[in-house]
mmCIF file of C-alpha atoms in Angstrom:
data_model
loop_
_atom_site.group_PDB
_atom_site.id
_atom_site.type_symbol
_atom_site.label_atom_id
_atom_site.label_comp_id
_atom_site.label_asym_id
_atom_site.label_seq_id
_atom_site.Cartn_x
_atom_site.Cartn_y
_atom_site.Cartn_z
ATOM 1 C CA MET A 1 -85.640 42.334 38.177
ATOM 2 C CA ARG A 2 -86.563 40.648 41.434
ATOM 3 C CA THR A 3 -85.846 36.954 41.645
ATOM 4 C CA GLU A 4 -86.524 34.223 44.176
ATOM 5 C CA VAL A 5 -85.584 30.580 43.975
ATOM 6 C CA PHE A 6 -87.836 28.691 46.342
ATOM 7 C CA VAL A 7 -89.041 25.304 47.534
ATOM 8 C CA ALA A 8 -92.617 24.149 47.050
ATOM 9 C CA ALA A 9 -94.263 20.773 47.487
ATOM 10 C CA SER A 10 -96.004 20.919 44.104
ATOM 11 C CA ASP A 11 -96.550 22.989 40.990
ATOM 12 C CA ASP A 12 -99.871 24.152 42.444
ATOM 13 C CA GLU A 13 -98.201 25.388 45.625
ATOM 14 C CA ALA A 14 -95.558 27.151 43.529
ATOM 15 C CA LYS A 15 -98.237 28.831 41.414
ATOM 16 C CA GLY A 16 -99.714 30.187 44.636
ATOM 17 C CA CYS A 17 -96.555 32.271 45.085
ATOM 18 C CA LEU A 18 -97.088 34.135 41.807
ATOM 19 C CA TYR A 19 -98.289 37.427 43.249
ATOM 20 C CA SER A 20 -97.273 37.284 46.901
ATOM 21 C CA GLY A 21 -93.786 35.892 46.397
ATOM 22 C CA ALA A 22 -92.263 32.907 48.118
ATOM 23 C CA ALA A 23 -91.023 34.732 51.207
ATOM 24 C CA ALA A 24 -94.481 36.179 51.865
ATOM 25 C CA ALA A 25 -95.957 32.697 51.458
ATOM 26 C CA GLY A 26 -93.593 31.412 54.145
ATOM 27 C CA VAL A 27 -91.733 28.888 52.006
ATOM 28 C CA PRO A 28 -87.932 28.520 51.998
ATOM 29 C CA ALA A 29 -86.466 30.932 49.452
ATOM 30 C CA VAL A 30 -83.250 32.533 48.260
ATOM 31 C CA HIS A 31 -83.332 36.070 46.871
ATOM 32 C CA ALA A 32 -81.242 36.117 43.715
ATOM 33 C CA SER A 33 -81.529 39.516 42.054
ATOM 34 C CA ASP A 34 -81.452 39.416 38.276
ATOM 35 C CA VAL A 35 -80.869 35.651 37.966
ATOM 36 C CA THR A 36 -82.910 34.254 35.097
ATOM 37 C CA ALA A 37 -83.883 30.757 34.022
ATOM 38 C CA LEU A 38 -81.137 30.910 31.388
ATOM 39 C CA GLU A 39 -78.515 31.607 34.041
ATOM 40 C CA LEU A 40 -79.766 28.609 36.025
ATOM 41 C CA ASP A 41 -79.532 26.521 32.843
ATOM 42 C CA LEU A 42 -75.932 27.722 32.471
ATOM 43 C CA LEU A 43 -75.281 26.651 36.060
ATOM 44 C CA GLN A 44 -76.652 23.207 35.246
ATOM 45 C CA SER A 45 -74.334 23.047 32.240
ATOM 46 C CA VAL A 46 -71.362 23.930 34.459
ATOM 47 C CA LEU A 47 -72.349 21.392 37.134
ATOM 48 C CA THR A 48 -73.087 18.493 34.792
ATOM 49 C CA GLY A 49 -70.701 19.186 31.934
ATOM 50 C CA GLU A 50 -73.603 18.974 29.476
ATOM 51 C CA PRO A 51 -73.745 21.489 26.618
ATOM 52 C CA LEU A 52 -76.351 24.203 27.121
ATOM 53 C CA LYS A 53 -78.316 23.023 24.074
ATOM 54 C CA ARG A 54 -78.768 19.615 25.705
ATOM 55 C CA VAL A 55 -79.756 21.184 29.034
ATOM 56 C CA LEU A 56 -82.443 23.222 27.270
ATOM 57 C CA ARG A 57 -83.982 20.042 25.830
ATOM 58 C CA GLU A 58 -84.269 18.361 29.231
ATOM 59 C CA PRO A 59 -87.629 18.068 30.984
ATOM 60 C CA GLY A 60 -88.574 20.601 33.591
ATOM 61 C CA GLY A 61 -88.205 24.321 33.505
ATOM 62 C CA GLY A 62 -90.754 26.428 31.718
ATOM 63 C CA ILE A 63 -93.326 28.919 32.894
ATOM 64 C CA LEU A 64 -95.982 27.519 35.230
ATOM 65 C CA ALA A 65 -97.752 30.759 36.115
ATOM 66 C CA TYR A 66 -97.791 33.962 34.102
ATOM 67 C CA GLY A 67 -98.695 37.330 35.550
ATOM 68 C CA GLY A 68 -98.369 39.376 32.363
ATOM 69 C CA THR A 69 -95.687 40.682 30.050
ATOM 70 C CA GLU A 70 -93.849 42.372 32.913
ATOM 71 C CA GLY A 71 -94.377 39.549 35.374
ATOM 72 C CA PRO A 72 -94.396 38.114 37.800
ATOM 73 C CA TRP A 73 -93.693 34.620 36.480
ATOM 74 C CA VAL A 74 -93.175 31.285 38.232
ATOM 75 C CA GLU A 75 -91.051 28.689 36.480
ATOM 76 C CA GLY A 76 -89.975 25.200 37.358
ATOM 77 C CA VAL A 77 -86.282 24.530 37.956
ATOM 78 C CA ARG A 78 -85.038 21.505 36.052
ATOM 79 C CA PRO A 79 -84.829 18.463 38.368
ATOM 80 C CA THR A 80 -81.315 17.701 37.106
ATOM 81 C CA LEU A 81 -80.122 21.083 38.378
ATOM 82 C CA ALA A 82 -81.815 20.628 41.749
ATOM 83 C CA GLU A 83 -80.202 17.198 42.137
ATOM 84 C CA ALA A 84 -76.767 18.471 41.080
ATOM 85 C CA LEU A 85 -76.979 21.373 43.527
ATOM 86 C CA ALA A 86 -78.037 19.118 46.401
ATOM 87 C CA ALA A 87 -75.099 16.812 45.662
ATOM 88 C CA LEU A 88 -72.485 19.574 45.371
ATOM 89 C CA ALA A 89 -69.773 19.185 48.002
ATOM 90 C CA PRO A 90 -69.018 22.407 49.911
ATOM 91 C CA ASP A 91 -65.353 22.314 48.924
ATOM 92 C CA ARG A 92 -66.358 22.450 45.223
ATOM 93 C CA VAL A 93 -68.503 25.574 45.588
ATOM 94 C CA PRO A 94 -65.660 28.058 44.847
ATOM 95 C CA LEU A 95 -64.600 26.167 41.714
ATOM 96 C CA VAL A 96 -68.158 25.851 40.389
ATOM 97 C CA ALA A 97 -68.926 29.485 41.271
ATOM 98 C CA GLY A 98 -65.860 30.568 39.305
ATOM 99 C CA ALA A 99 -66.897 28.546 36.267
ATOM 100 C CA TRP A 100 -70.470 29.849 36.481
ATOM 101 C CA HIS A 101 -69.222 33.423 36.933
ATOM 102 C CA ALA A 102 -67.104 33.046 33.785
ATOM 103 C CA GLN A 103 -70.276 32.762 31.693
ATOM 104 C CA ARG A 104 -70.846 36.095 29.967
ATOM 105 C CA GLU A 105 -74.377 36.378 31.370
ATOM 106 C CA LEU A 106 -72.926 36.628 34.889
ATOM 107 C CA THR A 107 -69.838 38.754 34.300
ATOM 108 C CA GLY A 108 -71.556 41.852 35.683
ATOM 109 C CA ILE A 109 -71.917 40.201 39.099
ATOM 110 C CA ASP A 110 -68.951 40.098 41.485
ATOM 111 C CA LEU A 111 -67.520 36.627 42.060
ATOM 112 C CA PRO A 112 -68.024 36.716 45.869
ATOM 113 C CA ILE A 113 -71.729 37.396 45.281
ATOM 114 C CA VAL A 114 -71.955 34.487 42.826
ATOM 115 C CA GLU A 115 -70.204 32.220 45.342
ATOM 116 C CA ARG A 116 -72.561 33.269 48.153
ATOM 117 C CA LEU A 117 -75.576 32.755 45.877
ATOM 118 C CA LEU A 118 -74.364 29.294 44.898
ATOM 119 C CA THR A 119 -73.865 28.374 48.563
ATOM 120 C CA GLU A 120 -77.443 29.479 49.305
ATOM 121 C CA LEU A 121 -78.795 27.563 46.293
ATOM 122 C CA VAL A 122 -77.019 24.406 47.461
ATOM 123 C CA SER A 123 -78.619 24.734 50.905
ATOM 124 C CA LEU A 124 -82.020 25.347 49.336
ATOM 125 C CA ALA A 125 -81.650 22.315 47.043
ATOM 126 C CA VAL A 126 -80.762 20.149 50.040
ATOM 127 C CA ALA A 127 -83.859 21.450 51.855
ATOM 128 C CA ALA A 128 -86.000 20.649 48.806
ATOM 129 C CA ARG A 129 -84.573 17.147 48.542
ATOM 130 C CA ASP A 130 -84.974 16.460 52.254
ATOM 131 C CA SER A 131 -88.589 17.687 52.292
ATOM 132 C CA GLY A 132 -89.601 15.957 49.075
ATOM 133 C CA GLY A 133 -90.186 19.350 47.470
ATOM 134 C CA GLN A 134 -89.015 20.893 44.239
ATOM 135 C CA LEU A 135 -87.215 24.094 43.292
ATOM 136 C CA TYR A 136 -88.964 26.924 41.495
ATOM 137 C CA LEU A 137 -87.970 30.327 40.159
ATOM 138 C CA ARG A 138 -90.078 33.474 40.535
ATOM 139 C CA ASN A 139 -89.121 36.553 38.533
ATOM 140 C CA ALA A 140 -90.757 39.953 38.392
ATOM 141 C CA LEU A 141 -89.759 43.314 37.030
ATOM 142 C CA ASP A 142 -89.167 45.743 39.883
ATOM 143 C CA ALA A 143 -92.455 47.527 39.282
ATOM 144 C CA THR A 144 -94.512 44.321 39.402
ATOM 145 C CA GLY A 145 -92.879 42.534 42.083
#
Protein backbone atom coordinates (compact mmCIF):
# COMPACT_ATOMS: atom_id res chain seq x y z
CA MET A 1 0.00 0.00 0.00
CA ARG A 2 1.16 3.52 -0.75
CA THR A 3 0.33 6.12 1.84
CA GLU A 4 0.71 9.88 2.10
CA VAL A 5 -0.27 12.13 4.97
CA PHE A 6 -0.60 15.63 3.60
CA VAL A 7 -1.73 19.18 4.26
CA ALA A 8 -4.60 20.77 2.36
CA ALA A 9 -6.53 23.97 2.91
CA SER A 10 -9.92 22.27 2.57
CA ASP A 11 -11.69 18.99 1.94
CA ASP A 12 -12.14 20.03 -1.70
CA GLU A 13 -8.41 20.62 -2.13
CA ALA A 14 -7.71 17.26 -0.49
CA LYS A 15 -10.15 15.51 -2.82
CA GLY A 16 -8.18 16.96 -5.72
CA CYS A 17 -5.23 14.80 -4.66
CA LEU A 18 -7.18 11.56 -5.11
CA TYR A 19 -5.60 10.42 -8.36
CA SER A 20 -2.44 12.50 -8.65
CA GLY A 21 -1.30 12.18 -5.05
CA ALA A 22 -0.30 14.97 -2.72
CA ALA A 23 3.33 15.20 -3.79
CA ALA A 24 2.33 15.57 -7.45
CA ALA A 25 -0.14 18.28 -6.44
CA GLY A 26 2.68 20.19 -4.76
CA VAL A 27 1.27 20.15 -1.23
CA PRO A 28 3.34 19.30 1.86
CA ALA A 29 3.29 15.54 2.38
CA VAL A 30 4.91 12.69 4.28
CA HIS A 31 5.21 9.28 2.62
CA ALA A 32 4.18 6.67 5.16
CA SER A 33 4.11 3.25 3.52
CA ASP A 34 1.41 0.95 4.81
CA VAL A 35 0.10 3.33 7.51
CA THR A 36 -3.69 3.15 7.66
CA ALA A 37 -6.35 5.31 9.26
CA LEU A 38 -6.58 2.76 12.08
CA GLU A 39 -2.89 3.13 12.84
CA LEU A 40 -3.33 6.91 12.99
CA ASP A 41 -6.27 6.38 15.36
CA LEU A 42 -3.98 4.22 17.51
CA LEU A 43 -1.43 7.04 17.50
CA GLN A 44 -4.12 9.44 18.69
CA SER A 45 -4.99 7.01 21.47
CA VAL A 46 -1.33 6.87 22.53
CA LEU A 47 -0.94 10.67 22.40
CA THR A 48 -4.16 11.53 24.23
CA GLY A 49 -4.55 8.56 26.53
CA GLU A 50 -8.09 8.03 25.22
CA PRO A 51 -9.27 4.47 24.57
CA LEU A 52 -9.40 3.57 20.88
CA LYS A 53 -13.18 3.11 21.02
CA ARG A 54 -13.57 6.73 22.12
CA VAL A 55 -11.16 7.95 19.44
CA LEU A 56 -13.22 6.16 16.78
CA ARG A 57 -16.36 8.03 17.89
CA GLU A 58 -14.72 11.45 17.57
CA PRO A 59 -15.54 13.73 14.65
CA GLY A 60 -13.25 13.79 11.66
CA GLY A 61 -11.69 10.93 9.84
CA GLY A 62 -13.66 9.03 7.26
CA ILE A 63 -13.37 8.71 3.52
CA LEU A 64 -13.77 11.96 1.58
CA ALA A 65 -12.94 10.67 -1.90
CA TYR A 66 -13.19 7.10 -3.13
CA GLY A 67 -11.40 5.82 -6.20
CA GLY A 68 -12.72 2.26 -6.13
CA THR A 69 -12.32 -0.91 -4.13
CA GLU A 70 -8.55 -0.90 -4.60
CA GLY A 71 -8.17 2.84 -4.15
CA PRO A 72 -6.98 5.39 -4.10
CA TRP A 73 -8.84 6.91 -1.15
CA VAL A 74 -8.55 10.27 0.61
CA GLU A 75 -9.55 10.44 4.25
CA GLY A 76 -9.62 13.21 6.79
CA VAL A 77 -7.29 12.98 9.78
CA ARG A 78 -9.08 13.63 13.06
CA PRO A 79 -8.45 17.22 14.23
CA THR A 80 -7.60 15.96 17.73
CA LEU A 81 -4.70 13.94 16.30
CA ALA A 82 -3.44 16.87 14.22
CA GLU A 83 -3.53 19.13 17.29
CA ALA A 84 -1.80 16.54 19.49
CA LEU A 85 0.94 16.01 16.90
CA ALA A 86 1.53 19.75 16.49
CA ALA A 87 1.84 20.10 20.27
CA LEU A 88 4.20 17.15 20.76
CA ALA A 89 7.52 18.28 22.22
CA PRO A 90 10.56 16.90 20.34
CA ASP A 91 11.95 15.28 23.48
CA ARG A 92 8.76 13.18 23.80
CA VAL A 93 8.96 11.76 20.27
CA PRO A 94 11.03 8.67 21.23
CA LEU A 95 8.68 7.78 24.10
CA VAL A 96 5.53 8.23 22.00
CA ALA A 97 7.09 6.36 19.06
CA GLY A 98 7.88 3.45 21.37
CA ALA A 99 4.33 3.34 22.70
CA TRP A 100 2.89 3.57 19.18
CA HIS A 101 5.30 0.89 17.93
CA ALA A 102 4.13 -1.41 20.74
CA GLN A 103 0.67 -1.58 19.15
CA ARG A 104 0.37 -4.91 17.35
CA GLU A 105 -0.58 -3.21 14.07
CA LEU A 106 2.89 -1.62 13.93
CA THR A 107 5.08 -4.44 15.23
CA GLY A 108 6.24 -5.33 11.73
CA ILE A 109 7.86 -1.90 11.33
CA ASP A 110 11.26 -1.21 12.89
CA LEU A 111 11.19 1.25 15.78
CA PRO A 112 13.67 3.71 14.16
CA ILE A 113 11.34 3.93 11.15
CA VAL A 114 8.34 4.58 13.41
CA GLU A 115 10.31 7.28 15.25
CA ARG A 116 11.35 8.96 11.99
CA LEU A 117 7.76 8.80 10.71
CA LEU A 118 6.45 10.35 13.91
CA THR A 119 9.03 13.15 13.67
CA GLU A 120 7.89 13.86 10.10
CA LEU A 121 4.21 13.77 11.11
CA VAL A 122 4.89 16.27 13.90
CA SER A 123 6.55 18.64 11.43
CA LEU A 124 3.68 18.22 8.99
CA ALA A 125 1.09 18.89 11.72
CA VAL A 126 2.94 22.06 12.70
CA ALA A 127 2.93 23.15 9.04
CA ALA A 128 -0.81 22.47 8.83
CA ARG A 129 -1.50 24.43 12.00
CA ASP A 130 0.67 27.35 10.93
CA SER A 131 -0.94 27.54 7.48
CA GLY A 132 -4.50 27.09 8.71
CA GLY A 133 -4.70 23.80 6.82
CA GLN A 134 -5.76 20.33 7.84
CA LEU A 135 -4.17 16.89 7.66
CA TYR A 136 -5.41 14.23 5.28
CA LEU A 137 -4.49 10.64 4.50
CA ARG A 138 -4.26 9.20 0.98
CA ASN A 139 -3.97 5.44 0.56
CA ALA A 140 -3.74 3.36 -2.58
CA LEU A 141 -2.85 -0.22 -3.32
CA ASP A 142 0.46 -0.38 -5.16
CA ALA A 143 -1.21 -1.09 -8.48
CA THR A 144 -3.54 1.92 -8.24
CA GLY A 145 -1.34 4.40 -6.82
